[in-house]
mmCIF file of C-alpha atoms and ligand atoms in Angstrom:
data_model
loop_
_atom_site.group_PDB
_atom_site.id
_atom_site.type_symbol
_atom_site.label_atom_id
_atom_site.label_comp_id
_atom_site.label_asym_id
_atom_site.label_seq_id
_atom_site.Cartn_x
_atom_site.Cartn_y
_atom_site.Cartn_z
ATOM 1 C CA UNK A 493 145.260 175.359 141.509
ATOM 2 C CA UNK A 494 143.829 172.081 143.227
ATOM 3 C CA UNK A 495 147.339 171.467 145.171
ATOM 4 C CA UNK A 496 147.158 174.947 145.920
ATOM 5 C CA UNK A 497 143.829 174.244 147.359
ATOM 6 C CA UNK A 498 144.450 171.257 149.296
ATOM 7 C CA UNK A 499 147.645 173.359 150.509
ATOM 8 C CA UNK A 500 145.368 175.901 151.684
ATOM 9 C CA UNK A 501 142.962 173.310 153.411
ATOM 10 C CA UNK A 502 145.891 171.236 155.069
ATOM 11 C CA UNK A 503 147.150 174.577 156.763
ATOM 12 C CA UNK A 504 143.222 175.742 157.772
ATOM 13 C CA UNK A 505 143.445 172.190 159.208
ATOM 14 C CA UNK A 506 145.945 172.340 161.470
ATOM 15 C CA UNK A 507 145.854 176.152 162.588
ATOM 16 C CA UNK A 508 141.782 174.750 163.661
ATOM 17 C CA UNK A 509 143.233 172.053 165.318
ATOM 18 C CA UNK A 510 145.823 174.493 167.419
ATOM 19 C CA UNK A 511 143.399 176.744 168.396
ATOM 20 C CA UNK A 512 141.391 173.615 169.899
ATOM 21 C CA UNK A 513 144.336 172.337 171.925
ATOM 22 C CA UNK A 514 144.626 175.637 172.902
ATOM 23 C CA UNK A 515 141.210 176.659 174.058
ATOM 24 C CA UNK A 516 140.668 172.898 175.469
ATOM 25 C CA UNK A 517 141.706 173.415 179.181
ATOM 26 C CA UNK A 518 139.343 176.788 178.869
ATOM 27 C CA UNK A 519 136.194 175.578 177.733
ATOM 28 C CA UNK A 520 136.738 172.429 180.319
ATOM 29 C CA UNK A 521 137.058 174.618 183.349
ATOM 30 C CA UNK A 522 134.256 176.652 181.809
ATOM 31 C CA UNK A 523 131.833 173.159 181.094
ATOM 32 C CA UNK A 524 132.623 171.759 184.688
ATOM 33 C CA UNK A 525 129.979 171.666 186.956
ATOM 34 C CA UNK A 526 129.323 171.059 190.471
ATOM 35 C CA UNK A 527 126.501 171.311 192.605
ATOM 36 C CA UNK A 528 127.585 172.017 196.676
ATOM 37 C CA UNK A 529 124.379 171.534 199.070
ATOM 38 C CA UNK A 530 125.558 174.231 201.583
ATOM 39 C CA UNK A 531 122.492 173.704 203.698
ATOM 40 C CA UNK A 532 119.036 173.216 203.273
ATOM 41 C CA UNK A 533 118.401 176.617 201.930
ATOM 42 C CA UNK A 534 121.544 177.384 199.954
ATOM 43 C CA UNK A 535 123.042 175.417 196.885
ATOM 44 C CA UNK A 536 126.344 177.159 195.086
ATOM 45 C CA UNK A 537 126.794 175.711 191.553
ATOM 46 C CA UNK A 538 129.897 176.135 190.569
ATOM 47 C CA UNK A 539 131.332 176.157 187.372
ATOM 48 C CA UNK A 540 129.343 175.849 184.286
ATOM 49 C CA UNK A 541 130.190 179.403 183.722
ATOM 50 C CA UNK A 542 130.202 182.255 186.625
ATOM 51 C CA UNK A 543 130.064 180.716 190.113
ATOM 52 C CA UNK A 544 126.558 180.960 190.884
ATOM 53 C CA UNK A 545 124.293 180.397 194.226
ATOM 54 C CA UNK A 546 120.638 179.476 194.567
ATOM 55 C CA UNK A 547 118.870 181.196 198.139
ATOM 56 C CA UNK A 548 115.805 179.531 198.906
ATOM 57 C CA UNK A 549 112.774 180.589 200.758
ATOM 58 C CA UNK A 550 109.158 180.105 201.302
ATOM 59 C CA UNK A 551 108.114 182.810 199.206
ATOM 60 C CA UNK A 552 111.060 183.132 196.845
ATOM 61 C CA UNK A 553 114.042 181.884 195.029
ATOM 62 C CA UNK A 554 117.264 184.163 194.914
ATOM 63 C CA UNK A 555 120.075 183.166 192.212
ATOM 64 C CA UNK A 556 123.475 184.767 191.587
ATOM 65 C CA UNK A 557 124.583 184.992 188.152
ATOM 66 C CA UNK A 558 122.763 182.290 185.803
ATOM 67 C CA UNK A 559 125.724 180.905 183.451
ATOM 68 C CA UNK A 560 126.373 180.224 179.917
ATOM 69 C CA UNK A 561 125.913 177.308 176.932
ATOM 70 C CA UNK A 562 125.123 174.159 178.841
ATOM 71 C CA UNK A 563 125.630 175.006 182.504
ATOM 72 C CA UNK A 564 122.452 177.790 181.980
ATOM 73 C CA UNK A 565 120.418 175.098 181.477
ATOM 74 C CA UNK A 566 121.520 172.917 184.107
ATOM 75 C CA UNK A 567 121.205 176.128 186.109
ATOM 76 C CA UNK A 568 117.661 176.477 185.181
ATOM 77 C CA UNK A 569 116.497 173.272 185.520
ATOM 78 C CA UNK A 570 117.972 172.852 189.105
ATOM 79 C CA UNK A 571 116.324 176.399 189.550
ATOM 80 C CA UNK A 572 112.988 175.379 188.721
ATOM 81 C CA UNK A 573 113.346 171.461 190.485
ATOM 82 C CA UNK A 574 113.793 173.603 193.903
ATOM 83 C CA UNK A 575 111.736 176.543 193.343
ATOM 84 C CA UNK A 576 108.765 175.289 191.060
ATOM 85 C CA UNK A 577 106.815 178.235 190.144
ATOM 86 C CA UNK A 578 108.068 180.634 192.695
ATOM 87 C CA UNK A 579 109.773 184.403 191.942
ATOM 88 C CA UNK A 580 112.744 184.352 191.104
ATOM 89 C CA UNK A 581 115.002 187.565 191.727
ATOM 90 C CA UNK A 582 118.368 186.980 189.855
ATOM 91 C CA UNK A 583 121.630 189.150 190.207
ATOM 92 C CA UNK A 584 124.120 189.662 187.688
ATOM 93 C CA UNK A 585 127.875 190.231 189.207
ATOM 94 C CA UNK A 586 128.581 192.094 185.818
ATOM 95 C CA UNK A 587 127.228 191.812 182.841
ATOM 96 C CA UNK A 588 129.915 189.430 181.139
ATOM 97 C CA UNK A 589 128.122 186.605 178.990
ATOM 98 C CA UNK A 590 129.481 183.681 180.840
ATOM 99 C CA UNK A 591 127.636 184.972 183.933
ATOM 100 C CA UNK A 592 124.822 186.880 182.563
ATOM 101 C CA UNK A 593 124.576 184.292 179.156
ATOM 102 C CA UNK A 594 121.416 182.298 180.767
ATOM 103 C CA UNK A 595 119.301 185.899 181.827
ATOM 104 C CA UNK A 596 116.569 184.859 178.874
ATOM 105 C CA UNK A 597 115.869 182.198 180.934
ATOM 106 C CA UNK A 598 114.241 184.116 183.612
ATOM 107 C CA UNK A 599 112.156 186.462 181.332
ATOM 108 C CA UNK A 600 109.043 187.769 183.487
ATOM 109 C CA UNK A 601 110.983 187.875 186.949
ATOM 110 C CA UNK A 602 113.120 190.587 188.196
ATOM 111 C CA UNK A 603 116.937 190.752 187.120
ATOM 112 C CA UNK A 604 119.287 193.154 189.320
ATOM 113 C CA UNK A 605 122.712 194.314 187.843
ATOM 114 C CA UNK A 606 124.874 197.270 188.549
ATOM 115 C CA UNK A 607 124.149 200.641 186.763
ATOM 116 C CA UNK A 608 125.391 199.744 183.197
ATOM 117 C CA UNK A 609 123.738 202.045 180.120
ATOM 118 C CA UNK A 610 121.214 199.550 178.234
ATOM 119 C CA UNK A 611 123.659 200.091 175.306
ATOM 120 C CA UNK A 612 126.634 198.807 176.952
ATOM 121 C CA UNK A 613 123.951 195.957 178.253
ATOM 122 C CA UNK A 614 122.858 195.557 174.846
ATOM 123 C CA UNK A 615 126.441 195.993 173.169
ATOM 124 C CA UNK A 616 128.215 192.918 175.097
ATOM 125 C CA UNK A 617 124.818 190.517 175.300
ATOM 126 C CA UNK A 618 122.708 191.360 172.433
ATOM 127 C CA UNK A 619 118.849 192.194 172.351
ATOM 128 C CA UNK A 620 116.906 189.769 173.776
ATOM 129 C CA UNK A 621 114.918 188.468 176.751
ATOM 130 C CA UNK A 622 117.953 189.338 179.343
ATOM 131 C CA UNK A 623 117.754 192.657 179.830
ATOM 132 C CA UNK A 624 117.773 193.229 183.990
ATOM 133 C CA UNK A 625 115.225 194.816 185.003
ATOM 134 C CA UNK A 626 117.130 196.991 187.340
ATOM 135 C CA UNK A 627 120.233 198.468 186.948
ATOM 136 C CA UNK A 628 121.137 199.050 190.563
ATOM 137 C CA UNK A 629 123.742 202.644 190.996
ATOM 138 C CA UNK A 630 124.521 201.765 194.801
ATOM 139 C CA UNK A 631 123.026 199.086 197.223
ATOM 140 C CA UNK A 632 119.961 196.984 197.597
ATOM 141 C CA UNK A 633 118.902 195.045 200.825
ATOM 142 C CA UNK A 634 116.559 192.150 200.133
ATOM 143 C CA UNK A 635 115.265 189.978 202.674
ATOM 144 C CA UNK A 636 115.315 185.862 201.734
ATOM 145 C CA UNK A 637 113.666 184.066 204.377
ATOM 146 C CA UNK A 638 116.005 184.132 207.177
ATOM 147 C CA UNK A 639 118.850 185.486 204.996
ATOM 148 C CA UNK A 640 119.153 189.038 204.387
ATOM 149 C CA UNK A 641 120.825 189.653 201.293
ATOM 150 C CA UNK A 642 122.923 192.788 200.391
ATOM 151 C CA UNK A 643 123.811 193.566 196.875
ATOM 152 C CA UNK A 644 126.487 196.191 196.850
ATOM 153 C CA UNK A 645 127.424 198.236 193.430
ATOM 154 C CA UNK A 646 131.335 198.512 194.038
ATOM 155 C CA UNK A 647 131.644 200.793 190.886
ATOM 156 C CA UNK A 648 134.751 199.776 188.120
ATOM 157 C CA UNK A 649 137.357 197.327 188.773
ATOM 158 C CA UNK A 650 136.484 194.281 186.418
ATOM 159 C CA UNK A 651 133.926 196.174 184.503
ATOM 160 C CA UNK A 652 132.286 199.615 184.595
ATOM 161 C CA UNK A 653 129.532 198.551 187.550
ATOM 162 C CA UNK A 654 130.797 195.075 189.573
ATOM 163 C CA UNK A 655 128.519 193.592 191.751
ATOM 164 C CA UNK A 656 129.444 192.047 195.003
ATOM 165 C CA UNK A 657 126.473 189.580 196.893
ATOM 166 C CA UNK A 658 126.695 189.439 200.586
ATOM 167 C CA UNK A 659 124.536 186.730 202.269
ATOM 168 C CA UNK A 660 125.100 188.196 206.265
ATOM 169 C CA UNK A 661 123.238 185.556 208.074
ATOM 170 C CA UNK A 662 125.887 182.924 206.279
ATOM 171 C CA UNK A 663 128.720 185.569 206.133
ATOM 172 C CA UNK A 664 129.400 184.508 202.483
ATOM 173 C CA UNK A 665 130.092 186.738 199.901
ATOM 174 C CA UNK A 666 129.769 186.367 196.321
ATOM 175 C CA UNK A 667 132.352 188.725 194.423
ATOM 176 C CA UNK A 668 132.190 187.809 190.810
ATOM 177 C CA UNK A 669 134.847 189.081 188.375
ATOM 178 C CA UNK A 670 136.329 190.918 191.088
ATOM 179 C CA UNK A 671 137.849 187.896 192.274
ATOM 180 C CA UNK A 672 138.833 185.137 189.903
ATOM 181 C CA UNK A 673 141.098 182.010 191.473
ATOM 182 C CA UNK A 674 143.113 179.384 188.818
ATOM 183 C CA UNK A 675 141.967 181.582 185.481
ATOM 184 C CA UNK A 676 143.995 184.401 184.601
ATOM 185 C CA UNK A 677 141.230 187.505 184.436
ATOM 186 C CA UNK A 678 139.187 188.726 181.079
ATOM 187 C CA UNK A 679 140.610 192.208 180.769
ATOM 188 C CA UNK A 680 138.533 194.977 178.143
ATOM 189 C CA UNK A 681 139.085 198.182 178.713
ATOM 190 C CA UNK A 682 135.902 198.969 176.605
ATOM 191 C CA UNK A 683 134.165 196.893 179.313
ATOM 192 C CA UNK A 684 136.370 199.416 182.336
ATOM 193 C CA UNK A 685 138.821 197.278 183.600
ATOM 194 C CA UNK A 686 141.017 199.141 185.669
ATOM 195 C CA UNK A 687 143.353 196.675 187.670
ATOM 196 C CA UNK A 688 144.289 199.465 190.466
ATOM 197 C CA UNK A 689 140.628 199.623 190.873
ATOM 198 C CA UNK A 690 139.808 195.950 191.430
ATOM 199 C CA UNK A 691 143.166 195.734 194.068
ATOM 200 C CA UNK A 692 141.511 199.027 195.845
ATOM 201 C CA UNK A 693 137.631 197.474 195.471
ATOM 202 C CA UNK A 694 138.806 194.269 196.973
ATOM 203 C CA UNK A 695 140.324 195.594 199.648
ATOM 204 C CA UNK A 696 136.854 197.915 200.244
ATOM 205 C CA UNK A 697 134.757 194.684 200.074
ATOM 206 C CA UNK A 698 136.749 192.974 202.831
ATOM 207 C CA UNK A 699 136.595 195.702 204.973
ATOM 208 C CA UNK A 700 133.070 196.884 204.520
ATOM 209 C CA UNK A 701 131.197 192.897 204.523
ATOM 210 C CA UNK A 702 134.135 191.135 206.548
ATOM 211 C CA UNK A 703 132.966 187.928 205.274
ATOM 212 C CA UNK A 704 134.389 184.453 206.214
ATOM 213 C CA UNK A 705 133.697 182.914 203.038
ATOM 214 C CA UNK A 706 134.185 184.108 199.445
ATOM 215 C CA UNK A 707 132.884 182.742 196.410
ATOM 216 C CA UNK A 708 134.779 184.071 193.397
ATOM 217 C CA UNK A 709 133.478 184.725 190.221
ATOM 218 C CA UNK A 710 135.456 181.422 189.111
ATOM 219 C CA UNK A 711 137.224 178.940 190.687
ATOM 220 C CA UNK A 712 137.060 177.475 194.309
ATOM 221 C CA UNK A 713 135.393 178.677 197.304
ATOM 222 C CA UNK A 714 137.465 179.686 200.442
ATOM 223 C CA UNK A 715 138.578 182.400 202.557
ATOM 224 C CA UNK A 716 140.586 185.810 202.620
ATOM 225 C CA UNK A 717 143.126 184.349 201.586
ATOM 226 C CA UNK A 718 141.655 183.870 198.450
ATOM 227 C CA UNK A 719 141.618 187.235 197.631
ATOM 228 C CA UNK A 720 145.139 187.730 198.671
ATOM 229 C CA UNK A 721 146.345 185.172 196.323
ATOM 230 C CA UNK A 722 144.405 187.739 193.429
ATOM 231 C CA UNK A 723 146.312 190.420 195.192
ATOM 232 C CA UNK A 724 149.468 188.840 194.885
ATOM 233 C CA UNK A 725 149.069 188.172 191.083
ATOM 234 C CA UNK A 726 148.339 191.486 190.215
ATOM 235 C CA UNK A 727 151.462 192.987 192.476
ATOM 236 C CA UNK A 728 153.285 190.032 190.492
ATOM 237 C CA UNK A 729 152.714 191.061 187.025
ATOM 238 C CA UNK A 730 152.829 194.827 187.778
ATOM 239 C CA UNK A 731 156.359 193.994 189.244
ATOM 240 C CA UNK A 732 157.377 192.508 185.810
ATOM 241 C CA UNK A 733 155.564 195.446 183.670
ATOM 242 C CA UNK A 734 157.870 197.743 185.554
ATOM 243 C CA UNK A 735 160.682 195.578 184.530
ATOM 244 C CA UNK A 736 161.272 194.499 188.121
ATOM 245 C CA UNK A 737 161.161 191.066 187.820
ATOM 246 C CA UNK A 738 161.117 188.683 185.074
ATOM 247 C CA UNK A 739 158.019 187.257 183.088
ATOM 248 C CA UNK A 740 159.950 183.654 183.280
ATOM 249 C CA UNK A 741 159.834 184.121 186.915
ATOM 250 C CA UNK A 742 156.400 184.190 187.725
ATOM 251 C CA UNK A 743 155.396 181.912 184.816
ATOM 252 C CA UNK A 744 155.814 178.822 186.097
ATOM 253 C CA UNK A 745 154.127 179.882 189.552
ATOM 254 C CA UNK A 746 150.506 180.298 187.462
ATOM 255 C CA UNK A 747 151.315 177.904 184.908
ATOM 256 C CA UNK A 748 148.214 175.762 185.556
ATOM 257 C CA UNK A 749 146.007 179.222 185.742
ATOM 258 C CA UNK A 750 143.267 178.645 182.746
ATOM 259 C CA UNK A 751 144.389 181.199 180.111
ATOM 260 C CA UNK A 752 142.173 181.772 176.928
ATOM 261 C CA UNK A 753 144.573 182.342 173.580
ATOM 262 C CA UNK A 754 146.417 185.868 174.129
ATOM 263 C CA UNK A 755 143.793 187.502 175.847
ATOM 264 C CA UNK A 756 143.636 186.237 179.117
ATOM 265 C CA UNK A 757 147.248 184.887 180.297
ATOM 266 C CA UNK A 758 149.856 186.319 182.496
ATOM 267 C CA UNK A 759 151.600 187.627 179.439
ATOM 268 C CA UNK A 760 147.997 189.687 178.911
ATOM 269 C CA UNK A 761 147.770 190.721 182.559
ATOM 270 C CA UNK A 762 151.427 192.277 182.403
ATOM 271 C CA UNK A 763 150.763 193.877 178.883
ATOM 272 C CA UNK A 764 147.454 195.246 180.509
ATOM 273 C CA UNK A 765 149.082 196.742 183.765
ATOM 274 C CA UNK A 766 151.810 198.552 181.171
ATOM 275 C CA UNK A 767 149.141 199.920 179.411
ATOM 276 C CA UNK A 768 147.144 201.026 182.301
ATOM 277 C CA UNK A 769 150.587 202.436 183.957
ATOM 278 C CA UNK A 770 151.659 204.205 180.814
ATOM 279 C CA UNK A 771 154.739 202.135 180.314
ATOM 280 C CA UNK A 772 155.977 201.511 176.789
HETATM 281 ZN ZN1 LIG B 361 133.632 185.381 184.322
#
Protein backbone atom coordinates (compact mmCIF):
# COMPACT_ATOMS: atom_id res chain seq x y z
CA UNK A 1 0.00 0.00 0.00
CA UNK A 2 2.92 2.52 0.94
CA UNK A 3 4.92 1.61 -2.47
CA UNK A 4 1.74 1.97 -4.04
CA UNK A 5 1.61 5.34 -2.54
CA UNK A 6 4.93 6.60 -3.21
CA UNK A 7 4.16 5.13 -6.86
CA UNK A 8 1.28 7.29 -7.00
CA UNK A 9 3.26 10.42 -5.65
CA UNK A 10 6.39 9.83 -7.98
CA UNK A 11 3.95 9.91 -11.09
CA UNK A 12 1.82 13.20 -9.55
CA UNK A 13 5.45 14.42 -9.43
CA UNK A 14 6.48 14.36 -12.64
CA UNK A 15 3.08 14.89 -14.63
CA UNK A 16 3.31 18.56 -12.15
CA UNK A 17 6.57 19.03 -13.29
CA UNK A 18 5.46 18.59 -17.24
CA UNK A 19 2.77 20.74 -17.05
CA UNK A 20 5.33 23.48 -15.63
CA UNK A 21 7.79 23.08 -18.49
CA UNK A 22 4.96 23.29 -20.47
CA UNK A 23 3.14 26.36 -19.31
CA UNK A 24 6.73 28.10 -18.59
CA UNK A 25 7.21 30.05 -21.92
CA UNK A 26 3.27 31.12 -21.30
CA UNK A 27 3.23 32.54 -18.03
CA UNK A 28 6.79 34.34 -19.03
CA UNK A 29 5.36 36.13 -22.00
CA UNK A 30 2.32 36.73 -19.81
CA UNK A 31 4.71 38.17 -16.53
CA UNK A 32 6.89 40.38 -18.95
CA UNK A 33 6.54 43.83 -18.66
CA UNK A 34 7.51 46.90 -20.34
CA UNK A 35 6.77 50.34 -19.97
CA UNK A 36 7.15 52.51 -23.63
CA UNK A 37 7.02 56.48 -22.91
CA UNK A 38 5.30 57.26 -26.29
CA UNK A 39 5.20 60.93 -25.47
CA UNK A 40 4.51 63.01 -22.72
CA UNK A 41 0.90 62.15 -22.58
CA UNK A 42 0.82 58.51 -23.62
CA UNK A 43 2.59 55.44 -21.91
CA UNK A 44 1.68 51.73 -23.52
CA UNK A 45 2.57 48.98 -20.98
CA UNK A 46 2.96 46.12 -22.54
CA UNK A 47 2.84 42.81 -21.38
CA UNK A 48 1.98 41.94 -17.91
CA UNK A 49 -1.18 40.63 -19.32
CA UNK A 50 -3.34 42.48 -22.23
CA UNK A 51 -1.34 45.25 -23.92
CA UNK A 52 -2.53 48.17 -22.18
CA UNK A 53 -2.13 52.20 -22.69
CA UNK A 54 -2.35 55.01 -20.17
CA UNK A 55 -3.89 58.66 -21.95
CA UNK A 56 -3.15 61.45 -19.85
CA UNK A 57 -4.76 64.76 -19.42
CA UNK A 58 -5.34 67.65 -17.21
CA UNK A 59 -8.56 66.58 -16.05
CA UNK A 60 -8.35 62.83 -16.56
CA UNK A 61 -6.57 59.60 -16.91
CA UNK A 62 -7.72 57.12 -19.77
CA UNK A 63 -6.38 53.34 -19.50
CA UNK A 64 -6.92 50.43 -21.90
CA UNK A 65 -7.38 47.15 -20.44
CA UNK A 66 -5.83 46.92 -16.75
CA UNK A 67 -4.02 43.32 -16.68
CA UNK A 68 -3.79 40.37 -14.54
CA UNK A 69 -1.72 38.77 -11.25
CA UNK A 70 1.30 40.99 -10.91
CA UNK A 71 1.30 43.24 -13.97
CA UNK A 72 -2.38 44.76 -12.46
CA UNK A 73 -0.58 46.01 -9.85
CA UNK A 74 2.25 47.38 -11.57
CA UNK A 75 -0.50 48.76 -13.79
CA UNK A 76 -2.09 50.46 -10.94
CA UNK A 77 0.60 51.79 -9.29
CA UNK A 78 2.07 53.44 -12.50
CA UNK A 79 -1.68 54.56 -12.92
CA UNK A 80 -1.91 56.31 -9.80
CA UNK A 81 2.17 57.71 -9.86
CA UNK A 82 0.90 59.70 -13.16
CA UNK A 83 -2.59 60.42 -12.43
CA UNK A 84 -2.73 60.89 -8.50
CA UNK A 85 -6.25 61.27 -7.61
CA UNK A 86 -7.66 62.07 -10.96
CA UNK A 87 -10.78 60.02 -12.89
CA UNK A 88 -9.96 57.40 -14.30
CA UNK A 89 -12.15 56.03 -17.32
CA UNK A 90 -10.88 52.43 -18.12
CA UNK A 91 -11.83 50.28 -21.27
CA UNK A 92 -11.97 46.70 -21.43
CA UNK A 93 -11.07 45.21 -25.13
CA UNK A 94 -13.18 42.09 -24.00
CA UNK A 95 -13.85 40.87 -21.03
CA UNK A 96 -11.08 38.02 -20.87
CA UNK A 97 -9.37 37.93 -17.28
CA UNK A 98 -5.90 38.62 -18.41
CA UNK A 99 -7.14 42.01 -19.67
CA UNK A 100 -10.04 42.74 -17.55
CA UNK A 101 -8.28 40.66 -14.24
CA UNK A 102 -7.12 44.16 -12.52
CA UNK A 103 -10.96 46.04 -13.05
CA UNK A 104 -11.35 45.84 -8.92
CA UNK A 105 -8.73 48.06 -8.90
CA UNK A 106 -10.56 50.94 -10.25
CA UNK A 107 -13.80 50.48 -8.16
CA UNK A 108 -15.62 54.04 -7.96
CA UNK A 109 -14.51 55.24 -11.58
CA UNK A 110 -16.17 54.45 -14.77
CA UNK A 111 -15.32 51.06 -16.65
CA UNK A 112 -16.46 50.85 -20.50
CA UNK A 113 -16.73 47.35 -22.20
CA UNK A 114 -18.70 46.13 -25.12
CA UNK A 115 -22.38 45.01 -24.61
CA UNK A 116 -21.77 41.65 -22.77
CA UNK A 117 -24.97 40.32 -20.42
CA UNK A 118 -23.75 40.88 -16.64
CA UNK A 119 -24.00 37.04 -16.51
CA UNK A 120 -21.59 36.34 -19.14
CA UNK A 121 -19.54 39.37 -17.23
CA UNK A 122 -20.09 37.66 -14.11
CA UNK A 123 -19.67 33.97 -15.54
CA UNK A 124 -15.91 34.45 -16.94
CA UNK A 125 -14.69 37.12 -13.99
CA UNK A 126 -16.63 36.39 -10.97
CA UNK A 127 -18.62 38.87 -8.64
CA UNK A 128 -16.72 41.45 -7.45
CA UNK A 129 -15.60 45.08 -7.65
CA UNK A 130 -15.03 44.83 -11.69
CA UNK A 131 -18.11 45.02 -13.02
CA UNK A 132 -17.92 47.99 -15.98
CA UNK A 133 -20.02 50.31 -15.51
CA UNK A 134 -21.06 50.52 -19.07
CA UNK A 135 -21.54 48.00 -21.38
CA UNK A 136 -21.18 49.97 -24.58
CA UNK A 137 -23.65 48.19 -27.84
CA UNK A 138 -21.93 50.51 -30.57
CA UNK A 139 -19.47 53.54 -30.26
CA UNK A 140 -18.40 56.08 -27.75
CA UNK A 141 -16.36 59.33 -28.51
CA UNK A 142 -14.50 60.68 -25.50
CA UNK A 143 -12.43 63.61 -25.57
CA UNK A 144 -8.73 63.26 -23.57
CA UNK A 145 -7.11 66.47 -23.61
CA UNK A 146 -5.96 66.92 -27.04
CA UNK A 147 -6.72 63.28 -27.95
CA UNK A 148 -10.05 62.30 -28.97
CA UNK A 149 -10.64 58.86 -28.25
CA UNK A 150 -13.07 56.49 -30.13
CA UNK A 151 -14.13 53.26 -28.66
CA UNK A 152 -15.76 51.18 -31.32
CA UNK A 153 -17.97 47.87 -30.38
CA UNK A 154 -16.90 45.63 -33.48
CA UNK A 155 -19.48 42.92 -32.39
CA UNK A 156 -18.04 38.89 -32.27
CA UNK A 157 -14.83 37.82 -33.60
CA UNK A 158 -12.66 36.97 -30.41
CA UNK A 159 -15.56 37.14 -28.09
CA UNK A 160 -19.27 38.00 -28.24
CA UNK A 161 -18.62 42.12 -28.00
CA UNK A 162 -14.63 43.06 -28.99
CA UNK A 163 -13.58 46.32 -28.40
CA UNK A 164 -11.28 48.21 -30.64
CA UNK A 165 -9.57 51.83 -29.07
CA UNK A 166 -8.74 54.38 -31.61
CA UNK A 167 -6.59 57.32 -30.36
CA UNK A 168 -7.09 59.72 -33.89
CA UNK A 169 -4.89 62.54 -32.94
CA UNK A 170 -1.92 59.67 -32.61
CA UNK A 171 -3.53 57.40 -35.31
CA UNK A 172 -2.96 54.38 -32.98
CA UNK A 173 -5.27 51.82 -32.49
CA UNK A 174 -5.65 49.47 -29.78
CA UNK A 175 -7.37 46.11 -31.05
CA UNK A 176 -7.19 43.67 -28.24
CA UNK A 177 -7.98 39.98 -28.83
CA UNK A 178 -8.76 40.79 -32.24
CA UNK A 179 -5.26 40.89 -33.00
CA UNK A 180 -2.78 38.75 -31.14
CA UNK A 181 1.11 38.64 -32.61
CA UNK A 182 3.74 35.58 -31.29
CA UNK A 183 0.75 33.72 -29.07
CA UNK A 184 -1.41 31.45 -30.81
CA UNK A 185 -5.20 32.92 -29.93
CA UNK A 186 -7.55 31.75 -26.76
CA UNK A 187 -10.42 30.24 -28.70
CA UNK A 188 -14.11 29.48 -26.53
CA UNK A 189 -16.83 29.23 -28.38
CA UNK A 190 -18.92 29.78 -25.13
CA UNK A 191 -17.05 33.13 -25.06
CA UNK A 192 -18.20 33.60 -29.40
CA UNK A 193 -15.22 33.06 -31.13
CA UNK A 194 -15.93 32.91 -34.60
CA UNK A 195 -12.55 33.00 -36.63
CA UNK A 196 -14.38 34.15 -40.07
CA UNK A 197 -15.60 36.92 -37.96
CA UNK A 198 -12.32 38.22 -36.52
CA UNK A 199 -10.62 37.88 -40.42
CA UNK A 200 -13.91 40.00 -41.63
CA UNK A 201 -13.73 42.50 -38.27
CA UNK A 202 -10.11 43.09 -38.94
CA UNK A 203 -10.41 43.89 -42.18
CA UNK A 204 -13.56 46.47 -41.06
CA UNK A 205 -11.22 48.06 -38.44
CA UNK A 206 -8.53 48.87 -41.01
CA UNK A 207 -10.75 50.29 -43.26
CA UNK A 208 -13.03 52.24 -41.02
CA UNK A 209 -9.89 53.88 -38.41
CA UNK A 210 -6.98 53.53 -41.10
CA UNK A 211 -4.57 53.68 -38.37
CA UNK A 212 -0.71 53.72 -38.75
CA UNK A 213 -0.04 52.01 -35.66
CA UNK A 214 -1.62 48.95 -34.01
CA UNK A 215 -1.27 47.75 -30.67
CA UNK A 216 -2.45 44.14 -30.39
CA UNK A 217 -4.01 42.65 -27.64
CA UNK A 218 -0.50 40.80 -27.09
CA UNK A 219 2.64 40.98 -28.46
CA UNK A 220 4.58 43.86 -30.24
CA UNK A 221 3.46 47.07 -31.53
CA UNK A 222 3.70 47.86 -35.34
CA UNK A 223 1.88 48.40 -38.41
CA UNK A 224 -0.67 46.77 -40.96
CA UNK A 225 1.30 44.43 -41.46
CA UNK A 226 0.75 43.18 -38.24
CA UNK A 227 -2.55 42.30 -38.83
CA UNK A 228 -1.74 40.63 -42.04
CA UNK A 229 0.63 38.33 -40.40
CA UNK A 230 -2.88 37.30 -38.08
CA UNK A 231 -4.48 37.05 -41.44
CA UNK A 232 -2.08 34.83 -42.79
CA UNK A 233 -2.24 32.39 -39.78
CA UNK A 234 -5.71 31.95 -39.86
CA UNK A 235 -5.75 31.34 -43.95
CA UNK A 236 -2.76 28.93 -42.83
CA UNK A 237 -4.50 26.69 -40.51
CA UNK A 238 -7.86 26.82 -42.38
CA UNK A 239 -5.73 25.57 -45.41
CA UNK A 240 -4.61 22.51 -43.30
CA UNK A 241 -8.29 21.92 -41.69
CA UNK A 242 -9.40 21.52 -45.26
CA UNK A 243 -6.68 19.06 -45.71
CA UNK A 244 -4.87 21.37 -48.11
CA UNK A 245 -1.74 21.54 -46.66
CA UNK A 246 0.00 19.79 -43.99
CA UNK A 247 0.02 20.57 -40.12
CA UNK A 248 4.02 19.73 -40.30
CA UNK A 249 4.18 22.42 -42.79
CA UNK A 250 3.19 25.33 -41.06
CA UNK A 251 4.50 24.10 -37.69
CA UNK A 252 7.74 25.03 -37.75
CA UNK A 253 6.82 28.60 -39.28
CA UNK A 254 4.95 29.49 -35.63
CA UNK A 255 6.99 27.30 -33.65
CA UNK A 256 8.14 30.07 -31.28
CA UNK A 257 4.26 31.39 -31.12
CA UNK A 258 3.43 31.12 -27.12
CA UNK A 259 0.93 28.20 -27.00
CA UNK A 260 -0.84 27.33 -23.61
CA UNK A 261 -1.21 23.21 -23.19
CA UNK A 262 -3.83 22.04 -25.99
CA UNK A 263 -5.88 24.92 -25.94
CA UNK A 264 -4.18 27.53 -27.57
CA UNK A 265 -1.59 26.06 -30.29
CA UNK A 266 -1.74 25.76 -33.98
CA UNK A 267 -2.95 22.23 -33.56
CA UNK A 268 -6.09 24.10 -31.52
CA UNK A 269 -6.49 26.82 -34.14
CA UNK A 270 -6.84 24.09 -37.01
CA UNK A 271 -9.15 21.83 -34.78
CA UNK A 272 -11.17 25.13 -34.13
CA UNK A 273 -11.50 26.26 -37.88
CA UNK A 274 -12.80 22.36 -38.60
CA UNK A 275 -15.21 22.76 -36.13
CA UNK A 276 -16.36 26.12 -37.10
CA UNK A 277 -16.32 24.87 -40.97
CA UNK A 278 -18.19 21.69 -40.21
CA UNK A 279 -15.38 19.42 -41.22
CA UNK A 280 -15.02 16.07 -39.49
ZN1 LIG B 1 -5.59 38.19 -24.06
Amino acid sequence: MKKNLKVLGSILAIGLIIIIIKVYPFMKFMNSFEVVEVDKNLTLALGGGGNSAILMSDKEVLVVDSKIMGGKDKLFALVKEKAGNKPIILINTHLHADHAGGNGLYKGNTIIAGAYTKEQWIEENGEGDGLPTEFLKDKKEIQVGEETVIIQNMGQAHTYNDVVVFFKNRKMLFMGDMLMIGMHPFLKENNGSKISLYLEKLNKALEEFQPEKIVPGHGRVGGKELVAEFQTYFAETKSVAEGKLELSAIEDKYKDWIPFLSMASTEATVKYWKKELGIK
